[in-house]
């Protein structure tokens, strides 16, 4: 431990450099903070890849109450209405506040914000920057702001491996960097580590996003909520590339249609068709593929020749696959995209462990319910980062003593991916969930590099097994109906391990690699 590191002791530590982490650090300024990032800032953040934008009830025909109604409808009875209302009320002002960072939001010739349409929104309310480059543009501006804020010390190339906890209170972070293990003492830690896409073969997330924040929180004893709700995006570009390129919902918002190889518009009968909620559409595409069809997005008429101007990022991904969306059909299939579940937090982002906050995708605020409404997540991150920062700033800083660094391997999700891809996809059933929990148990209990990803997968499998209904993104073939009463779920690692042990030892899940 160098003297330099010791001088940082006591500062709030933010783990993760996506929109949630950067905004929390910026809101905390001028209080000195430490921001830990595994890579060069922004290089492995899903925020950078976000094509959809920020949803807010900003239009002349819109307001936060209408936005709330759409959010609750998409969330399929599981949203926390009070939390959702508070976040969506705060959204227009939070987006206006982003302007100070110089983000080039798309505007009309008259200077007002262009508002896009995405699935399950009843109004045009999505704010974009550079078309489908929203995440990249926001990150570019926020990273510049962070780098020029003297109170924020960014430590890149450092991976948080464990939280130090005594009597259910945070004492610091054990991390790993190129010179070996290192301990950062602090009684205030914010998790902003993103999602879990790296636990699946088919994902639109960076493959390094494999639930590290969930593992850190769970091993610290925190409660996690609604883990079984995983969102699959209906339209990822179907090809050999992994992670998969996203074909934004905004393309359907501009009129593109879903058809199969026979030219049939197979969504007939589904209310709102291409603009149905994401869970409904992902299942429809999945079922059509499962019955032997191929599925395509037809953007040849609309947006047609405007495609590349509106969607330069997607056009470039399509070009890489030899597809011109103005002339060719775009082959698509569903892919893991977002995690509605996460570390259970209150309205200020506080977890059940004292001194531990969570913000962004790693957190479960209750906004998204069983199925997130498109573009509500960047909005949530931007709004909640302020509340988290206020709560952190209002918690007294105390110095903590240095501790010996623990040695924990870098998480390797590869052995876990086949299990989650097979049993925790769009369609689930109890026997496969039990088998996957049995298979993951020994790995989760081991000291192996796959132990943390396996622990996360195990908690998700147990939460999915315990939810004996179908709701939102969680579809059980053996329980195809919604329960009469909607209940959010809560789990700890200890409870998940105990539940998996009770399942006994066989059979385990056979997976084809
Ligand atoms: C999309 O552009 O389709 C994704 C937007 C989102 O996930 O919120």
Coordinates of N, CA and C in Angstrom, one line a residue, residues 8-141:
X8 N -6.1 8.6 0.3 CA -7.4 8.6 -0.2 C -8.4 8.0 0.8
X9 N -7.9 7.4 1.8 CA -8.8 6.7 2.8 C -9.8 7.6 3.3
X10 N -11.1 7.1 3.4 CA -12.2 7.9 3.9 C -13.0 8.5 2.8
X11 N -12.4 8.7 1.6 CA -13.3 9.3 0.6 C -14.3 8.4 0.1
X12 N -15.5 8.9 -0.4 CA -16.4 7.9 -1.0 C -15.8 7.3 -2.2
X13 N -16.1 6.0 -2.4 CA -15.6 5.2 -3.5 C -16.7 4.9 -4.4
X14 N -16.6 5.2 -5.7 CA -17.6 4.8 -6.7 C -17.0 3.7 -7.5
X15 N -17.7 2.6 -7.6 CA -17.2 1.5 -8.4 C -17.9 1.4 -9.7
X16 N -17.3 1.8 -10.8 CA -17.9 1.7 -12.1 C -18.0 3.1 -12.8
X17 N -17.7 3.1 -14.1 CA -17.5 4.4 -14.8 C -18.5 4.5 -16.0
X18 N -19.8 4.0 -15.8 CA -20.8 4.3 -16.8 C -21.5 5.6 -16.4
X19 N -22.7 5.8 -17.0 CA -23.4 7.1 -16.7 C -23.7 7.2 -15.2
X20 N -24.1 6.1 -14.6 CA -24.5 6.2 -13.1 C -23.3 6.6 -12.3
X21 N -22.2 6.0 -12.5 CA -21.0 6.3 -11.7 C -20.4 7.7 -12.0
X22 N -20.4 8.1 -13.2 CA -19.8 9.4 -13.6 C -20.7 10.5 -13.0
X23 N -22.1 10.3 -13.2 CA -23.0 11.4 -12.7 C -22.9 11.5 -11.2
X24 N -22.8 10.3 -10.5 CA -22.7 10.4 -9.0 C -21.5 11.1 -8.6
X25 N -20.3 10.9 -9.3 CA -19.1 11.6 -8.9 C -19.2 13.1 -9.2
X26 N -19.9 13.4 -10.3 CA -20.0 14.8 -10.7 C -20.9 15.6 -9.7
X27 N -22.0 14.9 -9.3 CA -22.9 15.5 -8.3 C -22.3 15.6 -6.9
X28 N -21.3 14.8 -6.6 CA -20.6 14.9 -5.3 C -19.6 16.0 -5.2
X29 N -19.2 16.5 -6.4 CA -18.1 17.5 -6.4 C -18.7 18.8 -5.7
X30 N -17.9 19.5 -4.9 CA -16.5 19.4 -4.8 C -16.0 18.4 -3.7
X31 N -16.9 17.5 -3.2 CA -16.3 16.6 -2.2 C -15.4 15.6 -2.9
X32 N -14.2 15.4 -2.4 CA -13.3 14.5 -3.1 C -13.8 13.1 -3.1
X33 N -13.7 12.4 -4.3 CA -14.2 11.0 -4.4 C -13.1 10.3 -5.2
X34 N -13.2 9.0 -5.1 CA -12.4 8.0 -5.8 C -13.3 7.3 -6.7
X35 N -13.0 7.2 -8.0 CA -13.8 6.5 -9.0 C -13.0 5.3 -9.5
X36 N -13.4 4.1 -9.2 CA -12.6 2.9 -9.7 C -13.2 2.4 -11.0
X37 N -12.4 2.2 -12.0 CA -12.8 1.7 -13.3 C -11.9 0.5 -13.7
X38 N -12.5 -0.6 -14.2 CA -11.7 -1.7 -14.6 C -10.9 -1.4 -15.8
X39 N -11.4 -0.5 -16.7 CA -10.7 -0.2 -17.9 C -10.5 1.3 -18.0
X40 N -10.0 1.7 -19.1 CA -10.1 3.2 -19.4 C -11.5 3.6 -19.3
X41 N -11.8 4.8 -18.7 CA -13.1 5.2 -18.5 C -14.0 5.0 -19.8
X42 N -15.1 4.4 -19.6 CA -16.1 4.2 -20.7 C -15.9 3.1 -21.6
X43 N -14.6 2.5 -21.6 CA -14.3 1.5 -22.6 C -15.2 0.2 -22.4
X44 N -15.6 -0.2 -21.2 CA -16.4 -1.4 -21.1 C -17.8 -1.1 -20.5
X45 N -18.2 0.2 -20.6 CA -19.5 0.5 -20.0 C -20.6 0.3 -21.0
X46 N -21.7 -0.4 -20.6 CA -22.9 -0.5 -21.5 C -23.4 0.9 -21.9
X47 N -23.3 1.8 -21.0 CA -23.8 3.2 -21.3 C -23.3 3.7 -22.6
X48 N -22.0 3.4 -22.9 CA -21.4 3.9 -24.2 C -22.1 3.3 -25.4
X49 N -22.7 2.1 -25.2 CA -23.4 1.4 -26.4 C -24.8 1.8 -26.5
X50 N -25.4 2.6 -25.6 CA -26.8 2.8 -25.6 C -27.2 3.6 -26.8
X51 N -28.1 3.0 -27.6 CA -28.7 3.6 -28.8 C -29.9 4.4 -28.5
X52 N -30.8 3.7 -27.7 CA -32.0 4.4 -27.2 C -31.5 5.6 -26.3
X53 N -32.4 6.4 -26.0 CA -32.0 7.6 -25.3 C -32.5 7.7 -23.9
X54 N -33.0 8.9 -23.6 CA -33.5 9.2 -22.2 C -35.0 9.5 -22.4
X55 N -35.8 8.8 -21.7 CA -37.3 9.0 -21.8 C -37.7 10.0 -20.8
X56 N -38.6 11.0 -21.2 CA -39.1 11.9 -20.3 C -40.4 12.6 -20.9
X57 N -41.3 12.9 -20.0 CA -42.6 13.4 -20.5 C -42.4 14.9 -20.8
X58 N -41.8 15.2 -21.9 CA -41.4 16.6 -22.3 C -42.2 17.2 -23.4
X59 N -42.9 16.4 -24.2 CA -43.6 17.0 -25.4 C -44.8 17.8 -25.0
X60 N -45.3 18.5 -26.0 CA -46.5 19.4 -25.8 C -47.7 18.5 -25.4
X61 N -47.7 17.3 -26.0 CA -48.9 16.4 -25.7 C -48.6 15.4 -24.6
X62 N -47.6 15.7 -23.8 CA -47.1 14.7 -22.9 C -46.9 15.3 -21.5
X63 N -46.7 14.4 -20.5 CA -46.4 14.9 -19.1 C -45.9 13.7 -18.3
X64 N -45.3 13.9 -17.2 CA -44.8 12.7 -16.4 C -45.9 11.7 -16.0
X65 N -47.1 12.2 -15.8 CA -48.2 11.3 -15.5 C -48.5 10.3 -16.6
X66 N -48.4 10.7 -17.8 CA -48.6 9.8 -19.0 C -47.4 8.9 -19.1
X67 N -46.2 9.4 -18.8 CA -45.0 8.6 -18.9 C -45.1 7.5 -17.8
X68 N -45.6 7.9 -16.6 CA -45.8 6.9 -15.5 C -46.8 5.8 -15.9
X69 N -47.9 6.2 -16.5 CA -48.9 5.2 -16.9 C -48.3 4.2 -17.9
X70 N -47.5 4.6 -18.8 CA -46.9 3.7 -19.8 C -45.8 2.8 -19.0
X71 N -45.1 3.4 -18.1 CA -44.1 2.6 -17.3 C -44.8 1.5 -16.5
X72 N -45.9 1.9 -15.8 CA -46.6 0.9 -15.0 C -47.2 -0.2 -15.9
X73 N -47.7 0.2 -17.0 CA -48.3 -0.8 -17.9 C -47.3 -1.8 -18.4
X74 N -46.1 -1.3 -18.8 CA -45.1 -2.2 -19.3 C -44.5 -3.0 -18.2
X75 N -44.5 -2.5 -17.0 CA -43.9 -3.2 -15.8 C -44.8 -4.3 -15.3
X76 N -46.0 -4.5 -15.9 CA -46.9 -5.6 -15.6 C -47.2 -5.8 -14.1
X77 N -47.5 -4.7 -13.5 CA -48.0 -4.8 -12.1 C -46.9 -4.9 -11.0
X78 N -45.7 -4.8 -11.4 CA -44.6 -5.0 -10.4 C -43.8 -3.7 -10.1
X79 N -44.1 -2.6 -10.8 CA -43.4 -1.4 -10.5 C -43.8 -0.9 -9.1
X80 N -42.8 -0.2 -8.5 CA -43.2 0.5 -7.2 C -43.7 1.9 -7.7
X81 N -45.0 2.1 -7.6 CA -45.6 3.3 -8.2 C -45.0 4.6 -7.7
X82 N -44.8 4.6 -6.4 CA -44.3 5.9 -5.7 C -42.9 6.2 -6.3
X83 N -42.0 5.2 -6.3 CA -40.7 5.4 -6.8 C -40.7 5.8 -8.2
X84 N -41.5 5.1 -9.0 CA -41.6 5.4 -10.5 C -42.1 6.8 -10.7
X85 N -43.1 7.2 -9.9 CA -43.6 8.6 -10.1 C -42.6 9.6 -9.7
X86 N -41.8 9.4 -8.7 CA -40.8 10.3 -8.2 C -39.7 10.5 -9.3
X87 N -39.3 9.3 -9.8 CA -38.2 9.4 -10.8 C -38.7 10.1 -12.1
X88 N -39.9 9.7 -12.5 CA -40.3 10.3 -13.8 C -40.7 11.7 -13.7
X89 N -41.2 12.2 -12.5 CA -41.4 13.6 -12.3 C -40.1 14.4 -12.4
X90 N -39.0 13.7 -11.9 CA -37.7 14.4 -11.9 C -37.0 14.4 -13.3
X91 N -37.5 13.6 -14.2 CA -36.8 13.3 -15.5 C -36.6 14.6 -16.3
X92 N -37.7 15.3 -16.6 CA -37.4 16.5 -17.5 C -36.4 17.4 -17.0
X93 N -36.3 17.7 -15.7 CA -35.3 18.6 -15.1 C -33.9 18.0 -15.2
X94 N -33.9 16.7 -14.9 CA -32.6 16.0 -15.0 C -32.0 16.1 -16.4
X95 N -32.8 15.9 -17.4 CA -32.3 16.0 -18.8 C -31.9 17.4 -19.1
X96 N -32.7 18.4 -18.7 CA -32.3 19.8 -18.9 C -30.9 20.0 -18.2
X97 N -30.7 19.4 -17.1 CA -29.5 19.6 -16.3 C -28.3 19.0 -17.1
X98 N -28.5 18.0 -17.9 CA -27.4 17.4 -18.7 C -26.8 18.4 -19.7
X99 N -27.6 19.4 -20.1 CA -27.2 20.3 -21.1 C -25.9 21.0 -20.7
X100 N -25.7 21.2 -19.4 CA -24.5 21.9 -19.0 C -23.2 21.2 -19.3
X101 N -23.3 19.9 -19.6 CA -22.1 19.2 -20.0 C -21.9 19.2 -21.5
X102 N -22.7 19.9 -22.2 CA -22.5 20.1 -23.7 C -22.9 18.9 -24.5
X103 N -23.8 18.1 -24.1 CA -24.2 16.9 -24.9 C -25.0 17.4 -26.1
X104 N -24.6 17.0 -27.3 CA -25.3 17.5 -28.5 C -26.6 16.8 -28.8
X105 N -27.6 17.0 -27.9 CA -28.9 16.4 -28.1 C -29.5 16.8 -29.5
X106 N -30.2 15.9 -30.1 CA -30.8 16.2 -31.4 C -31.9 17.2 -31.3
X107 N -31.9 18.2 -32.1 CA -32.9 19.3 -32.0 C -33.6 19.6 -33.3
X108 N -34.8 20.1 -33.3 CA -35.5 20.6 -34.5 C -34.8 21.8 -35.0
X109 N -35.1 22.2 -36.2 CA -34.5 23.5 -36.7 C -34.9 24.7 -35.8
X110 N -36.0 24.6 -35.1 CA -36.4 25.6 -34.2 C -35.7 25.6 -32.9
X111 N -34.9 24.5 -32.6 CA -34.1 24.4 -31.4 C -34.7 23.6 -30.3
X112 N -36.0 23.1 -30.5 CA -36.5 22.2 -29.4 C -36.0 20.8 -29.6
X113 N -36.1 20.0 -28.5 CA -35.5 18.7 -28.6 C -36.4 17.8 -29.5
X114 N -35.7 17.0 -30.4 CA -36.4 16.0 -31.2 C -36.9 14.9 -30.2
X115 N -38.1 14.5 -30.3 CA -38.6 13.4 -29.5 C -38.9 12.2 -30.3
X116 N -38.2 11.0 -30.0 CA -38.5 9.8 -30.7 C -39.5 8.9 -30.0
X117 N -40.0 7.9 -30.8 CA -40.9 7.0 -30.3 C -40.3 5.6 -30.2
X118 N -40.5 4.9 -29.1 CA -40.1 3.5 -28.9 C -41.3 2.7 -28.4
X119 N -41.1 1.4 -28.4 CA -42.2 0.5 -28.1 C -42.8 0.8 -26.7
X120 N -44.1 0.6 -26.6 CA -44.9 0.7 -25.4 C -45.0 2.1 -24.8
X121 N -44.4 3.1 -25.6 CA -44.6 4.5 -25.2 C -45.8 5.0 -26.0
X122 N -46.7 5.7 -25.3 CA -47.9 6.2 -26.0 C -47.6 7.6 -26.7
X123 N -46.5 8.1 -26.4 CA -46.1 9.5 -26.9 C -44.7 9.4 -27.4
X124 N -44.3 10.4 -28.3 CA -42.9 10.6 -28.7 C -42.2 11.2 -27.5
X125 N -41.3 10.5 -26.8 CA -40.7 11.1 -25.6 C -39.2 10.7 -25.4
X126 N -38.5 10.2 -26.5 CA -37.2 9.8 -26.3 C -36.2 10.8 -26.8
X127 N -35.3 11.3 -26.0 CA -34.3 12.3 -26.4 C -33.1 11.5 -26.8
X128 N -32.6 11.8 -28.0 CA -31.4 11.2 -28.5 C -30.3 12.2 -28.7
X129 N -29.1 11.7 -28.9 CA -27.9 12.6 -29.4 C -27.3 11.8 -30.5
X130 N -27.1 12.6 -31.6 CA -26.5 12.0 -32.8 C -27.2 10.7 -33.2
X131 N -28.5 10.8 -33.3 CA -29.3 9.6 -33.7 C -29.2 8.5 -32.7
X132 N -28.6 7.4 -33.2 CA -28.5 6.2 -32.3 C -27.1 6.2 -31.5
X133 N -26.5 7.3 -31.5 CA -25.2 7.4 -30.8 C -25.3 8.1 -29.4
X134 N -26.5 8.0 -28.8 CA -26.8 8.7 -27.6 C -25.8 8.4 -26.5
X135 N -25.7 7.1 -26.2 CA -24.8 6.7 -25.1 C -23.4 7.2 -25.3
X136 N -22.9 7.0 -26.5 CA -21.5 7.4 -26.8 C -21.3 9.0 -26.6
X137 N -22.3 9.7 -27.0 CA -22.2 11.2 -26.9 C -22.3 11.6 -25.4
X138 N -23.2 11.0 -24.7 CA -23.3 11.3 -23.2 C -22.1 11.0 -22.5
X139 N -21.5 9.8 -22.8 CA -20.3 9.4 -22.1 C -19.1 10.3 -22.5
X140 N -19.1 10.7 -23.8 CA -18.0 11.5 -24.2 C -18.0 12.8 -23.3
X141 N -19.2 13.4 -23.2 CA -19.3 14.7 -22.4 C -19.0 14.5 -20.9

